Tab-separated table of C-alpha atoms in Angstrom:
chain	number	residue	atom	x	y	z
H	1188	UNK	CA	27.241	121.688	53.926
H	1189	UNK	CA	30.156	123.039	52.483
H	1190	UNK	CA	31.122	124.901	55.704
H	1191	UNK	CA	31.690	121.039	57.041
H	1192	UNK	CA	33.196	120.071	53.712
H	1193	UNK	CA	36.698	120.169	54.384
H	1194	UNK	CA	36.423	119.040	57.588
H	1195	UNK	CA	34.996	115.878	56.336
H	1196	UNK	CA	37.550	115.837	53.491
H	1197	UNK	CA	40.361	116.234	56.459
H	1198	UNK	CA	38.872	113.447	58.324
H	1199	UNK	CA	39.037	111.171	55.566
H	1200	UNK	CA	42.272	111.786	54.707
H	1201	UNK	CA	43.356	111.391	58.119
H	1202	UNK	CA	41.352	107.838	58.317
H	1203	UNK	CA	42.764	107.176	54.823
H	1204	UNK	CA	46.738	107.323	56.046
H	1205	UNK	CA	45.672	105.719	59.344
H	1206	UNK	CA	44.499	102.919	56.760
H	1207	UNK	CA	47.501	102.754	54.641
H	1208	UNK	CA	49.712	102.880	57.480
H	1209	UNK	CA	48.346	100.396	59.420
H	1210	UNK	CA	48.709	98.000	56.455
H	1211	UNK	CA	51.733	98.570	56.033
H	1212	UNK	CA	53.748	99.019	58.809
H	1213	UNK	CA	54.751	96.257	60.701
H	1214	UNK	CA	54.659	96.513	64.643
H	1215	UNK	CA	56.392	92.440	64.929
H	1216	UNK	CA	59.648	93.832	63.532
H	1217	UNK	CA	61.640	96.975	63.904
H	1218	UNK	CA	64.583	95.397	62.461
H	1219	UNK	CA	66.418	98.453	59.875
H	1220	UNK	CA	69.462	98.064	57.881
H	1221	UNK	CA	73.041	99.346	58.851
H	1222	UNK	CA	73.377	100.851	55.425
H	1223	UNK	CA	71.348	103.021	52.767
H	1224	UNK	CA	68.144	100.745	52.820
H	1225	UNK	CA	67.568	98.698	49.445
H	1226	UNK	CA	65.126	99.630	46.727
H	1227	UNK	CA	62.519	97.817	45.758
H	1228	UNK	CA	61.272	98.179	42.377
H	1229	UNK	CA	57.326	98.847	41.624
H	1230	UNK	CA	54.696	96.269	42.922
H	1231	UNK	CA	56.852	95.051	45.699
H	1232	UNK	CA	57.455	95.198	49.025
H	1233	UNK	CA	60.374	94.160	51.327
H	1234	UNK	CA	61.667	93.265	54.569
H	1235	UNK	CA	64.410	92.767	56.761
H	1236	UNK	CA	63.717	89.880	58.997
H	1237	UNK	CA	67.079	88.227	60.272
H	1238	UNK	CA	70.112	89.182	61.362
H	1239	UNK	CA	73.158	88.505	62.955
H	1240	UNK	CA	74.037	85.543	60.835
H	1241	UNK	CA	77.286	84.307	60.192
H	1242	UNK	CA	77.848	84.349	56.487
H	1243	UNK	CA	74.111	82.784	54.990
H	1244	UNK	CA	74.599	81.453	51.938
H	1245	UNK	CA	72.252	78.432	50.448
H	1246	UNK	CA	67.919	78.554	51.676
H	1247	UNK	CA	65.000	76.765	51.773
H	1248	UNK	CA	62.227	75.803	53.722
H	1249	UNK	CA	60.964	72.993	55.283
H	1250	UNK	CA	57.254	71.125	54.968
H	1251	UNK	CA	56.391	73.129	58.431
H	1252	UNK	CA	57.473	76.158	56.991
H	1253	UNK	CA	60.759	76.640	58.415
H	1254	UNK	CA	63.890	78.477	56.438
H	1255	UNK	CA	66.764	76.147	57.124
H	1256	UNK	CA	70.191	78.308	56.442
H	1257	UNK	CA	73.787	77.469	55.380
H	1258	UNK	CA	75.311	79.789	57.815
H	1259	UNK	CA	79.037	79.859	56.735
H	1260	UNK	CA	81.490	79.070	59.274
H	1261	UNK	CA	78.205	77.616	61.724
H	1262	UNK	CA	76.486	74.774	59.748
H	1263	UNK	CA	73.205	74.446	59.423
H	1264	UNK	CA	70.901	76.980	61.177
H	1265	UNK	CA	66.926	76.437	61.623
H	1266	UNK	CA	64.974	79.575	61.751
H	1267	UNK	CA	61.149	79.626	63.233
H	1268	UNK	CA	59.043	82.807	62.100
H	1269	UNK	CA	56.190	84.244	63.915
H	1270	UNK	CA	54.243	84.944	60.869
H	1271	UNK	CA	51.201	88.209	60.336
H	1272	UNK	CA	51.218	88.031	56.425
H	1273	UNK	CA	52.335	89.963	53.410
H	1274	UNK	CA	56.442	90.924	54.675
H	1275	UNK	CA	55.288	90.785	58.514
H	1276	UNK	CA	57.598	88.905	60.147
H	1277	UNK	CA	60.101	88.626	62.835
H	1278	UNK	CA	62.076	85.252	64.269
H	1279	UNK	CA	60.381	83.287	66.729
H	1280	UNK	CA	62.987	81.020	67.311
H	1281	UNK	CA	66.525	80.558	65.916
H	1282	UNK	CA	67.847	76.629	66.410
H	1283	UNK	CA	71.228	75.480	64.935
H	1284	UNK	CA	70.598	71.951	63.521
H	1285	UNK	CA	74.120	71.279	63.131
H	1286	UNK	CA	77.420	72.547	64.128
H	1287	UNK	CA	79.446	71.767	60.913
H	1288	UNK	CA	82.398	74.672	59.993
H	1289	UNK	CA	82.597	73.199	56.795
H	1290	UNK	CA	79.160	73.698	55.395
H	1291	UNK	CA	79.767	76.356	52.922
H	1292	UNK	CA	76.736	76.866	50.362
H	1293	UNK	CA	75.068	74.001	48.735
H	1294	UNK	CA	71.514	72.150	50.126
H	1295	UNK	CA	68.414	70.250	49.198
H	1296	UNK	CA	66.189	68.639	50.799
H	1297	UNK	CA	63.654	65.784	49.910
H	1298	UNK	CA	60.265	65.940	48.649
H	1299	UNK	CA	58.231	64.342	51.931
H	1300	UNK	CA	60.856	66.909	53.984
H	1301	UNK	CA	62.683	64.046	56.086
H	1302	UNK	CA	66.318	64.095	54.462
H	1303	UNK	CA	68.291	66.922	54.624
H	1304	UNK	CA	71.209	67.616	52.232
H	1305	UNK	CA	74.527	69.749	52.065
H	1306	UNK	CA	78.161	70.149	51.503
H	1307	UNK	CA	81.575	71.189	51.934
H	1308	UNK	CA	83.964	71.802	49.532
H	1309	UNK	CA	85.235	67.791	49.372
H	1310	UNK	CA	81.853	66.347	50.208
H	1311	UNK	CA	77.548	66.280	50.214
H	1312	UNK	CA	75.872	64.661	53.540
H	1313	UNK	CA	72.876	63.429	54.103
H	1314	UNK	CA	71.063	63.251	57.136
H	1315	UNK	CA	67.491	62.635	58.642
H	1316	UNK	CA	65.064	65.220	59.510
H	1317	UNK	CA	61.942	65.636	61.569
H	1318	UNK	CA	60.452	68.878	60.945
H	1319	UNK	CA	57.599	68.728	63.477
H	1320	UNK	CA	60.163	68.457	66.037
H	1321	UNK	CA	63.000	70.161	64.343
H	1322	UNK	CA	65.536	67.331	65.173
H	1323	UNK	CA	68.436	66.174	62.432
H	1324	UNK	CA	69.687	63.224	63.186
H	1325	UNK	CA	73.411	63.695	63.231
H	1326	UNK	CA	74.186	60.028	63.661
H	1327	UNK	CA	72.489	59.020	60.459
H	1328	UNK	CA	74.984	61.272	58.308
H	1329	UNK	CA	75.766	59.241	55.022
H	1330	UNK	CA	78.244	60.456	52.575
H	1331	UNK	CA	76.521	60.559	49.379
H	1332	UNK	CA	79.941	62.276	47.096
H	1333	UNK	CA	83.488	62.594	47.557
H	1334	UNK	CA	86.652	63.542	46.178
H	1335	UNK	CA	85.942	67.035	44.918
H	1336	UNK	CA	88.740	69.188	47.029
H	1337	UNK	CA	89.670	71.719	44.806
H	1338	UNK	CA	91.288	75.253	45.625
H	1339	UNK	CA	89.658	78.308	44.071
H	1340	UNK	CA	85.711	77.932	43.948
H	1341	UNK	CA	84.784	76.282	47.010
H	1342	UNK	CA	80.882	75.898	47.029
H	1343	UNK	CA	78.704	72.557	45.569
H	1344	UNK	CA	75.590	73.952	44.749
H	1345	UNK	CA	72.922	71.187	44.844
H	1346	UNK	CA	70.033	71.132	43.500
H	1347	UNK	CA	67.265	68.026	44.065
H	1348	UNK	CA	65.227	66.539	41.084
H	1349	UNK	CA	61.568	67.356	41.252
H	1350	UNK	CA	60.736	65.904	38.034
H	1351	UNK	CA	63.362	62.978	38.613
H	1352	UNK	CA	62.930	62.256	41.849
H	1353	UNK	CA	66.751	60.917	43.768
H	1354	UNK	CA	68.665	63.142	40.650
H	1355	UNK	CA	71.259	64.829	42.771
H	1356	UNK	CA	72.725	67.718	40.548
H	1357	UNK	CA	75.962	68.870	41.942
H	1358	UNK	CA	78.334	71.802	40.213
H	1359	UNK	CA	81.510	71.754	41.198
H	1360	UNK	CA	83.820	75.131	40.221
H	1361	UNK	CA	87.519	75.721	38.718
H	1362	UNK	CA	90.593	75.868	41.306
H	1363	UNK	CA	91.190	79.245	40.129
H	1364	UNK	CA	90.743	82.315	37.870
H	1365	UNK	CA	92.475	80.937	34.807
H	1366	UNK	CA	92.074	76.890	35.839
H	1367	UNK	CA	94.019	75.020	33.537
H	1368	UNK	CA	93.377	71.459	35.221
H	1369	UNK	CA	89.787	72.182	33.832
H	1370	UNK	CA	90.721	71.407	29.803
H	1371	UNK	CA	91.137	67.944	31.386
H	1372	UNK	CA	88.009	66.750	32.011
H	1373	UNK	CA	89.709	64.009	33.624
H	1374	UNK	CA	89.700	65.925	36.276
H	1375	UNK	CA	86.103	67.032	37.390
H	1376	UNK	CA	87.321	70.816	37.845
H	1377	UNK	CA	84.549	73.405	36.378
H	1378	UNK	CA	81.535	70.687	36.115
H	1379	UNK	CA	78.171	69.757	36.697
H	1380	UNK	CA	77.434	66.173	37.217
H	1381	UNK	CA	74.669	63.814	38.312
H	1382	UNK	CA	73.867	61.128	41.028
H	1383	UNK	CA	70.844	58.667	41.250
H	1384	UNK	CA	70.692	59.159	45.334
H	1385	UNK	CA	68.144	57.183	45.611
H	1386	UNK	CA	70.341	54.160	44.072
H	1387	UNK	CA	72.750	54.923	46.130
H	1388	UNK	CA	71.983	51.626	48.371
H	1389	UNK	CA	71.708	49.314	45.458
H	1390	UNK	CA	75.250	50.258	44.494
H	1391	UNK	CA	77.135	50.354	47.232
H	1392	UNK	CA	78.804	47.783	49.640
H	1393	UNK	CA	79.065	47.988	53.379
H	1394	UNK	CA	82.358	48.860	54.658
H	1395	UNK	CA	82.027	48.251	58.271
H	1396	UNK	CA	78.909	50.716	59.111
H	1397	UNK	CA	79.314	52.917	56.226
H	1398	UNK	CA	78.551	53.173	52.122
H	1399	UNK	CA	80.611	53.264	49.521
H	1400	UNK	CA	79.981	56.940	47.902
H	1401	UNK	CA	80.053	58.055	44.413
H	1402	UNK	CA	83.277	59.184	43.605
H	1403	UNK	CA	82.723	63.101	42.069
H	1404	UNK	CA	83.836	61.770	38.408
H	1405	UNK	CA	80.857	58.546	38.649
H	1406	UNK	CA	78.038	61.417	37.977
H	1407	UNK	CA	76.236	61.225	34.971
H	1408	UNK	CA	78.266	64.938	32.910
H	1409	UNK	CA	75.774	67.768	32.323
H	1410	UNK	CA	78.322	70.185	31.173
H	1411	UNK	CA	82.217	70.981	31.289
H	1412	UNK	CA	83.907	74.110	30.378
H	1413	UNK	CA	81.496	75.878	33.482
H	1414	UNK	CA	84.450	78.464	35.447
H	1415	UNK	CA	82.028	78.537	38.484
H	1416	UNK	CA	77.937	77.910	37.736
H	1417	UNK	CA	77.207	78.196	41.693
H	1418	UNK	CA	73.434	79.198	40.812
H	1419	UNK	CA	71.507	75.643	39.317
H	1420	UNK	CA	67.972	75.329	38.595
H	1421	UNK	CA	65.385	73.270	36.897
H	1422	UNK	CA	62.375	74.354	34.826
H	1423	UNK	CA	59.391	73.515	36.506
H	1424	UNK	CA	57.266	72.811	33.516
H	1425	UNK	CA	59.578	71.167	31.249
H	1426	UNK	CA	62.231	70.054	33.619
H	1427	UNK	CA	65.282	71.624	31.480
H	1428	UNK	CA	68.423	72.242	34.098
H	1429	UNK	CA	70.049	75.996	33.605
H	1430	UNK	CA	72.714	77.032	35.705
H	1431	UNK	CA	74.775	80.654	35.952
H	1432	UNK	CA	78.006	81.295	35.013
H	1433	UNK	CA	80.386	83.312	36.843
H	1434	UNK	CA	83.025	84.158	34.071
H	1435	UNK	CA	87.101	84.574	34.415
H	1436	UNK	CA	88.487	88.332	35.827
H	1437	UNK	CA	91.293	90.579	34.330
H	1438	UNK	CA	90.923	89.431	30.915
H	1439	UNK	CA	93.392	90.337	27.956
H	1440	UNK	CA	92.638	90.181	23.976
H	1441	UNK	CA	95.457	91.034	21.099
H	1442	UNK	CA	97.194	92.412	23.978
H	1443	UNK	CA	94.390	94.900	25.454
H	1444	UNK	CA	93.092	94.763	28.537
H	1445	UNK	CA	89.218	94.148	27.799
H	1446	UNK	CA	88.336	93.246	31.528
H	1447	UNK	CA	85.805	95.947	32.848
H	1448	UNK	CA	83.205	94.567	30.672
H	1449	UNK	CA	83.921	91.524	29.152
H	1450	UNK	CA	83.589	88.138	29.201
H	1451	UNK	CA	79.791	87.940	29.712
H	1452	UNK	CA	78.785	86.150	32.937
H	1453	UNK	CA	76.404	83.322	31.641
H	1454	UNK	CA	72.713	81.718	31.583
H	1455	UNK	CA	73.301	77.961	30.197
H	1456	UNK	CA	71.057	75.248	29.720
H	1457	UNK	CA	72.498	71.837	29.945
H	1458	UNK	CA	69.065	69.815	28.151
H	1459	UNK	CA	66.843	67.115	30.518
H	1460	UNK	CA	67.449	64.896	33.559
H	1461	UNK	CA	66.369	61.883	30.652
H	1462	UNK	CA	69.183	62.780	28.897
H	1463	UNK	CA	66.859	63.578	26.020
H	1464	UNK	CA	69.111	66.748	24.808
H	1465	UNK	CA	72.127	66.734	22.034
H	1466	UNK	CA	74.201	69.367	24.002
H	1467	UNK	CA	73.971	67.446	27.069
H	1468	UNK	CA	77.577	66.392	28.640
H	1469	UNK	CA	79.144	69.574	26.439
H	1470	UNK	CA	82.172	71.847	26.927
H	1471	UNK	CA	81.276	75.233	27.143
H	1472	UNK	CA	84.529	76.710	26.883
H	1473	UNK	CA	86.694	77.689	29.905
H	1474	UNK	CA	89.331	78.262	30.240
H	1475	UNK	CA	89.524	78.068	26.360
H	1476	UNK	CA	86.763	80.419	24.810
H	1477	UNK	CA	84.409	82.932	26.478
H	1478	UNK	CA	81.390	85.259	26.030
H	1479	UNK	CA	81.545	88.593	24.747
H	1480	UNK	CA	79.049	91.291	26.563
H	1481	UNK	CA	80.070	94.262	25.347
H	1482	UNK	CA	81.370	95.040	21.736
H	1483	UNK	CA	82.642	98.198	22.133
H	1484	UNK	CA	86.105	99.107	21.439
H	1485	UNK	CA	86.609	95.444	21.473
H	1486	UNK	CA	89.354	94.000	19.922
H	1487	UNK	CA	89.184	92.289	16.539
H	1488	UNK	CA	85.723	92.162	16.843
H	1489	UNK	CA	85.152	91.790	12.862
H	1490	UNK	CA	81.515	89.841	13.007
H	1491	UNK	CA	80.958	88.957	16.589
H	1492	UNK	CA	77.870	90.481	18.555
H	1493	UNK	CA	76.719	89.473	22.103
H	1494	UNK	CA	76.620	86.246	23.264
H	1495	UNK	CA	79.193	84.809	20.924
H	1496	UNK	CA	81.885	83.278	22.495
H	1497	UNK	CA	85.919	84.388	21.454
H	1498	UNK	CA	89.806	83.358	22.776
H	1499	UNK	CA	91.408	85.113	25.140
H	1500	UNK	CA	94.877	85.658	25.321
H	1501	UNK	CA	96.678	82.426	26.794
H	1502	UNK	CA	100.001	82.369	28.747
H	1503	UNK	CA	102.615	81.228	26.476
H	1504	UNK	CA	102.990	77.512	25.729
H	1505	UNK	CA	98.977	77.554	25.577
H	1506	UNK	CA	97.606	77.945	21.601
H	1507	UNK	CA	94.475	79.447	21.607
H	1508	UNK	CA	91.429	78.548	19.228
H	1509	UNK	CA	90.044	81.133	16.454
H	1510	UNK	CA	87.009	83.091	16.866
H	1511	UNK	CA	85.326	80.432	14.344
H	1512	UNK	CA	86.882	77.256	16.582
H	1513	UNK	CA	85.233	79.221	19.574
H	1514	UNK	CA	81.540	79.702	17.859
H	1515	UNK	CA	81.349	76.254	16.777
H	1516	UNK	CA	82.716	73.274	18.851
H	1517	UNK	CA	81.848	74.908	22.182
H	1518	UNK	CA	78.074	75.250	23.719
H	1519	UNK	CA	77.107	78.711	23.412
H	1520	UNK	CA	75.246	80.796	25.879
H	1521	UNK	CA	71.634	81.241	26.118
H	1522	UNK	CA	71.974	84.613	27.582
H	1523	UNK	CA	74.920	86.958	28.497
H	1524	UNK	CA	75.134	89.009	31.381
H	1525	UNK	CA	76.510	91.902	32.560
H	1526	UNK	CA	80.390	91.246	33.427
H	1527	UNK	CA	81.445	90.752	37.084
H	1528	UNK	CA	78.088	90.895	38.360
H	1529	UNK	CA	78.290	87.227	39.731
H	1530	UNK	CA	75.274	85.631	39.394
H	1531	UNK	CA	75.387	82.936	42.819
H	1532	UNK	CA	71.442	81.553	42.510
H	1533	UNK	CA	68.437	81.132	40.189
H	1534	UNK	CA	64.861	80.037	40.948
H	1535	UNK	CA	61.933	79.695	39.026
H	1536	UNK	CA	58.302	80.763	39.611
H	1537	UNK	CA	55.939	78.237	40.427
H	1538	UNK	CA	54.649	78.410	36.367
H	1539	UNK	CA	57.996	78.881	34.897
H	1540	UNK	CA	57.488	82.150	33.569
H	1541	UNK	CA	60.421	83.843	35.171
H	1542	UNK	CA	63.259	82.950	36.566
H	1543	UNK	CA	64.753	84.373	39.899
H	1544	UNK	CA	68.619	85.198	39.983
H	1545	UNK	CA	70.537	86.846	42.684
H	1546	UNK	CA	73.737	88.871	41.423
H	1547	UNK	CA	76.185	89.391	44.307
H	1548	UNK	CA	77.847	92.106	42.565
H	1549	UNK	CA	81.377	92.733	41.288
H	1550	UNK	CA	85.144	93.424	42.872
H	1551	UNK	CA	86.796	93.580	39.637
H	1552	UNK	CA	85.815	96.366	38.316
H	1553	UNK	CA	86.120	100.256	38.891
H	1554	UNK	CA	82.752	100.951	38.871
H	1555	UNK	CA	80.826	98.231	40.818
H	1556	UNK	CA	77.870	96.183	38.708
H	1557	UNK	CA	75.020	93.624	40.158
H	1558	UNK	CA	74.152	93.320	44.237
H	1559	UNK	CA	70.739	93.585	43.309
H	1560	UNK	CA	68.139	90.379	42.415
H	1561	UNK	CA	66.345	90.399	39.069
H	1562	UNK	CA	63.913	88.339	36.643
H	1563	UNK	CA	64.681	87.286	33.343
H	1564	UNK	CA	61.411	85.855	31.503
H	1565	UNK	CA	60.672	82.651	29.728
H	1566	UNK	CA	57.996	81.138	27.788
H	1567	UNK	CA	57.932	77.713	26.961
H	1568	UNK	CA	60.767	76.572	28.920
H	1569	UNK	CA	63.138	78.957	27.302
H	1570	UNK	CA	64.214	82.764	27.687
H	1571	UNK	CA	61.837	84.734	25.593
H	1572	UNK	CA	65.249	87.568	24.743
H	1573	UNK	CA	67.305	86.482	21.926
H	1574	UNK	CA	70.998	85.233	22.882
H	1575	UNK	CA	72.551	88.473	21.856
H	1576	UNK	CA	70.442	90.601	24.095
H	1577	UNK	CA	71.369	92.994	26.456
H	1578	UNK	CA	68.663	93.847	28.372
H	1579	UNK	CA	67.150	90.872	29.355
H	1580	UNK	CA	67.351	90.877	32.973
H	1581	UNK	CA	64.172	93.047	35.227
H	1582	UNK	CA	65.308	94.090	38.844
H	1583	UNK	CA	62.964	93.718	41.529
H	1584	UNK	CA	65.579	95.100	44.231
H	1585	UNK	CA	68.867	96.552	44.528
H	1586	UNK	CA	70.951	98.803	46.399
H	1587	UNK	CA	70.234	102.796	45.952
H	1588	UNK	CA	74.133	103.795	45.590
H	1589	UNK	CA	76.822	101.310	44.107
H	1590	UNK	CA	79.596	103.257	45.181
H	1591	UNK	CA	79.133	101.763	48.923
H	1592	UNK	CA	79.661	98.543	47.446
H	1593	UNK	CA	80.571	96.012	48.318
H	1594	UNK	CA	81.451	97.182	51.748
H	1595	UNK	CA	78.190	99.007	52.589
H	1596	UNK	CA	75.267	97.527	51.060
H	1597	UNK	CA	73.743	94.021	50.592
H	1598	UNK	CA	75.211	91.013	48.696
H	1599	UNK	CA	72.347	88.416	48.000
H	1600	UNK	CA	73.125	84.731	47.844
H	1601	UNK	CA	70.633	82.235	48.495
H	1602	UNK	CA	67.081	82.188	47.065
H	1603	UNK	CA	63.809	80.579	48.184
H	1604	UNK	CA	60.053	80.607	48.055
H	1605	UNK	CA	57.377	79.961	50.774
H	1606	UNK	CA	54.442	78.632	50.384
H	1607	UNK	CA	52.610	81.758	50.298
H	1608	UNK	CA	55.007	82.540	47.333
H	1609	UNK	CA	56.948	85.145	49.265
H	1610	UNK	CA	60.820	85.119	47.578
H	1611	UNK	CA	63.667	85.752	50.738
H	1612	UNK	CA	67.166	86.062	49.889
H	1613	UNK	CA	70.356	85.448	51.937
H	1614	UNK	CA	72.638	88.436	52.074
H	1615	UNK	CA	76.475	86.777	53.125
H	1616	UNK	CA	78.356	90.101	53.297
H	1617	UNK	CA	75.850	91.420	55.969
H	1618	UNK	CA	74.773	88.702	57.548
H	1619	UNK	CA	70.776	89.364	57.231
H	1620	UNK	CA	67.974	87.279	55.458
H	1621	UNK	CA	65.173	89.354	53.159
H	1622	UNK	CA	61.606	88.577	52.161
H	1623	UNK	CA	60.805	90.202	49.171
H	1624	UNK	CA	56.343	90.295	48.604
H	1625	UNK	CA	54.328	91.198	45.314
H	1626	UNK	CA	51.632	93.173	45.586
H	1627	UNK	CA	48.491	90.645	44.554
H	1628	UNK	CA	47.404	93.408	41.871
H	1629	UNK	CA	50.442	92.768	40.202
H	1630	UNK	CA	50.882	89.460	41.081
H	1631	UNK	CA	48.984	86.441	39.267
H	1632	UNK	CA	49.465	83.135	41.103
H	1633	UNK	CA	52.525	83.901	42.343
H	1634	UNK	CA	53.540	85.355	38.812
H	1635	UNK	CA	53.581	87.474	35.705
H	1636	UNK	CA	53.433	86.136	31.886
H	1637	UNK	CA	55.369	88.762	30.640
H	1638	UNK	CA	56.591	87.568	27.445
H	1639	UNK	CA	59.428	89.796	27.011
H	1640	UNK	CA	62.457	90.842	28.731
H	1641	UNK	CA	63.153	94.308	30.067
H	1642	UNK	CA	65.929	96.985	30.753
H	1643	UNK	CA	67.082	96.718	34.104
H	1644	UNK	CA	64.872	98.974	36.948
H	1645	UNK	CA	64.152	99.521	39.770
H	1646	UNK	CA	66.737	101.943	41.134
H	1647	UNK	CA	64.156	104.864	40.737
H	1648	UNK	CA	63.821	106.860	44.391
H	1649	UNK	CA	59.461	106.631	43.408
H	1650	UNK	CA	59.816	102.658	42.941
H	1651	UNK	CA	58.962	101.881	46.944
H	1652	UNK	CA	62.101	102.682	48.259
H	1653	UNK	CA	59.604	102.838	51.585
H	1654	UNK	CA	59.799	99.139	53.228
H	1655	UNK	CA	56.405	99.969	54.128
H	1656	UNK	CA	54.105	102.331	52.116
H	1657	UNK	CA	53.800	101.075	49.024
H	1658	UNK	CA	52.613	102.820	45.660
H	1659	UNK	CA	48.851	102.208	45.894
H	1660	UNK	CA	49.220	103.750	49.612
H	1661	UNK	CA	50.572	106.703	48.944
H	1662	UNK	CA	48.058	107.242	45.325
H	1663	UNK	CA	45.001	107.615	47.751
H	1664	UNK	CA	46.997	109.999	49.843
H	1665	UNK	CA	47.544	112.183	46.922
H	1666	UNK	CA	44.320	111.940	45.491
H	1667	UNK	CA	42.895	113.271	48.519
H	1668	UNK	CA	45.004	116.485	49.207
H	1669	UNK	CA	44.887	117.648	45.510
H	1670	UNK	CA	40.884	116.946	46.225
H	1671	UNK	CA	41.196	119.427	49.670
H	1672	UNK	CA	43.320	121.731	47.811
H	1673	UNK	CA	40.499	122.018	45.364
H	1674	UNK	CA	37.979	123.063	47.175
H	1675	UNK	CA	40.236	125.433	49.523
H	1676	UNK	CA	41.254	127.116	45.987
H	1677	UNK	CA	37.939	127.384	44.913
């Protein structure tokens, strides 16, 4: 029997390898990135599933399971997939639902899946949509919100509330890096507002064949002093509204350049859409007060710490508040993030225990940062990490060598969950769509109930650097090899 044991073990090894490969390989999809492959954290696998898009930004799934993409410079694109489970998918059919080069980011869909919403830099539109026939009725187009034009930050993110049907939240950014007009609430710059689009017919007067849309200033003010809060989400349990803020570049304080690691990007809380929050409609600081990320060599630090707000140097003739005024008269963020990481989307998991955030990546920093998707742990509708935390995020997918960025790496933008609990994301710089799947052993109904935020991770080459082999497969292989070697050495 001992004579044949090595052969038996070798056969078992071959079978295990074949089993691992067959379970992890995807025969219908051979797409690969043209740059160094992204790295997924332990417990996650991913696959590139769509390429050759123009500049994909916002994404969502319709009720038939198709992915709808705002492809900047093209319009609305419908992607139907052949799905063999986990990350094994390929595009079966690509359809341009609507040609409109002005659509640039925002997208939403009604709960019944029959109405699509999208935005330009100036207006929000709706259309009748039939997901079963893949038909968008262009003649049904209605303008819902208008008067949002400004230069600079032109994304108009859309959030259609699940807790309050018919309420549409629209984010509008500043017209530049340091937008003086954002200090005047009546300009509408750098604000987050909510609109009851279900009541639009009742408030509108027919104008020929058109209806009178909302002016942006008609919306209920959820917050202002928000430089460019591109990502907006509603907590699935509490209904609390959160946004992720892209803060200012080239900042100086007390005459010193502090832009490398300050100011912080932000996670902000805007209360609830029923109005039951004392801070709702408050000023979050921009362009007067900013949030500290790094306290190292920070001019006149005093008692300030990460998460506190501070005034920066202002151009001549523009007065600045004191540190104390910044921290008492403006709404502080609930979390701070590394400066220049550029968060562009936020999506909660099904039970609200994690927020997933896409960090598009820096341009205004010698050493690149960001270029990843990370999670923030939540409990009872609030982040578990304190506001002064510097390690509230945990990376789930990233670029392995940031020195290649931004020109030769993925830059995540839009996030979307499908009905199978997989997380999809767009990369606008590369024209790609990816899908992420969490191992079932790591997944609790698509979520993980850890109460604590962790340090950013996932950059280790041993943490699922392959798109196809998962750690569990390698564990089986290594164990069998060890057994075989033990017999030969005995």
